[in-house]
Amino acid sequence: MSNDKSKQPQIDHAEDNAFFPSEYSLGEFTSEVSDLSDADYPTRHKGGKKILVIAADERYLKTDTGALFSTGNHPVETLVPLWHLHAAGFEFDVATVSGQMAKFEYWAMPRQDTCIMPFFRKHQARFQSPAKLSDVVKGLNGSSDYAAVFIPGGHGALIGLPESDAVADTLRWAIGNDRFVISLCHGPAAFLSLRNGDNPLQGYSICAFPDATDKQTPDMGYMPGHLTWYFGEELKAMGMNIINDDIKGSVNKDRHLLTGDSPFAANPLGQLAARELLAVYGN
């Protein structure tokens, strides 16, 4: 049983003083197979609209002990919502802040999943050779083909995205042009990029990974130390409302902003996003 497993973070030999989650944490919070229920979309989008994925491009997050957490984009939080959107007829492009390859938390990959793994392998090259986000921003206008901007979860979203002008410009374009913004778990940390200048998300309500839960994760060896700052506190300070205090797979829709609380929300957020986009871009 998972409670018999070690709570010591596991060593990542690819970097000095770097760690993966403990066996206990992996047993509690990851699964070899994803929940992909209710993914039948008989009326698919055929109008050529796409999703712009802003992926994390950093691997290591420093904790308060100085130890590094081996992170990136959470694969379930990335691939399950995209799987739904793709099933609903929407293609997607991938961009990172640096233009370097997207990083994944491979320790959370659902390796026995007969839907997600083939989907990942089919589209893996997009994550390995993404566009540079600032280059994408230059081409954004009111007639751009993107129906939504999707920012996956994973602690990698805490690195670089909150300080990126290109992320802020993309979010302002999306909200200003009635496009959808989709995010979950730690992905909403990217909204902090709006702190400098106009903040079109002020007053919006979201689901996100609770700070209180992040503060508990070192006790179970999920991380090798505590975070040095907490994105929920920062989002509240800039006028956003986080409506959940736990991780039960909750999702929320506030105008065109669609959010979820954790990996448990990946499937319901995918369902919500597909339905909402089809309601606007159904043909």
CSV table of N, CA and C in Angstrom, one decimal, residues 9 25 49 73 78 96 127-128 137 177 188 283:
chain,number,residue,atom,x,y,z
A,9,PRO,N,12.3,12.1,-0.6
A,9,PRO,CA,12.4,12.5,-2.0
A,9,PRO,C,13.5,11.6,-2.7
A,25,SER,N,4.5,9.8,-2.3
A,25,SER,CA,3.8,10.8,-3.0
A,25,SER,C,3.4,10.3,-4.4
A,49,LYS,N,-9.8,26.7,-36.1
A,49,LYS,CA,-9.3,27.3,-34.9
A,49,LYS,C,-8.4,26.4,-34.1
A,73,ASN,N,6.2,20.6,-16.9
A,73,ASN,CA,4.7,20.6,-17.1
A,73,ASN,C,4.2,19.2,-16.6
A,78,THR,N,-1.4,18.5,-18.7
A,78,THR,CA,-1.1,19.0,-20.1
A,78,THR,C,-1.9,18.2,-21.1
A,96,THR,N,7.1,28.3,-25.9
A,96,THR,CA,7.7,28.5,-24.6
A,96,THR,C,8.3,29.9,-24.6
A,127,PHE,N,6.3,19.7,-28.6
A,127,PHE,CA,6.8,20.1,-27.4
A,127,PHE,C,8.3,20.2,-27.4
A,128,GLN,N,8.9,19.4,-28.2
A,128,GLN,CA,10.4,19.4,-28.3
A,128,GLN,C,10.9,20.5,-29.2
A,137,VAL,N,3.6,36.3,-30.3
A,137,VAL,CA,2.9,37.5,-29.9
A,137,VAL,C,2.9,38.5,-31.1
A,177,ASN,N,-9.7,40.0,-26.9
A,177,ASN,CA,-10.3,39.6,-28.1
A,177,ASN,C,-11.3,38.4,-27.9
A,188,PRO,N,-2.1,28.8,-13.2
A,188,PRO,CA,-2.5,30.2,-13.0
A,188,PRO,C,-1.4,31.1,-12.5
A,283,ASN,N,-18.6,25.2,-35.6
A,283,ASN,CA,-18.5,24.8,-37.0
A,283,ASN,C,-17.3,25.3,-37.7
